[in-house]
Amino acid sequence: MNEVINVLIVGVGGQGVLLASEVLSEMAMKAGLDVKKSEVHGMSQRGGVVSSHVKFGPKVYSPIIPYGQADILISFEQAEALRAVDWIKKDGLIATSRTRLVPPITAGGKFKYPDDPVADLKKKVKNVIAIDADKIALELGNPRLVNILLLGVVSSRLDFEISVWEEAIRARVKAKFVDLNLKAFARGRELAKESAGAAV
């Protein structure tokens, strides 16, 4: 790999944004790359916005991804993906859950939750994979698997050995949940192949 890959991960508190960024960073380090990571999670315990910038490559000089320079946007909530879309390159990849978490601020009428955030995303970026991640994670046995499920989706578009991803999951996930997370990761890869760039 000769270039730096920029990955922005967004969601709300409790969705596993930080764990996903840790697994991704661990994977890149195990692959021998330089990694820089930055996080914003001030209100994460109250359901507020959480984001993490992860950059990896031969040499990374800054942890912050400028607007319009993210190669990949991973989102665990569809409106959060739309809110972060200005970070993504025109030819970048968006992997998002169709999860719909309407914030309390909408009750005052000053903010309207988008009718179809995924459709709006597709007007701005060609490569969008949108999956019903909550439902699939629940089918796998735990609704908290959404983050690893989406990492599985994204892994299919990155040139790293599966064994390196699996090592990173084992290193960052509690031992009693490793098997379930590996299962979610594998399912994410299947979904990416099935979608071939289309919505799932």
C-alpha angles and dihedrals in degrees: 000000000000100000136066115250116212118205124182117195119193138176141116131283115297097021096104101252092144095049090049091052091048092051092047092048092046091051092052092047091050087052088058098253132135110252134195124183135185129184140195114195108139096140098026094123090057098049094267128147118292125189137172130193114208121184125179138172142106090308128002119193102183135029095213122089112216120227111281095017105092113115092195133024117195115190131181093194124045099223089048088056089054091048090053098041094106089070094062126091116242089249094038128119126250118197110184141168116233087228111143115207109171109203120229090244089078090069090073092056094235092106127042121201108231115259094226113005093177092056089050090050091053090055089060105035128032099209108064125150110188119182135177088243098168092056094045093047090051090050088053090054109265131053089213091072093084094100096053091041090059092044086056090054092050094044090067088065096048125077102235131119114261089231090063091053091048091049089053092051091050090050096050106032124075109262096244090057099043098096093049092049092049088053091051091048091053091047090052090055090051091051092051091053091047093049098047087190096319128110117272 
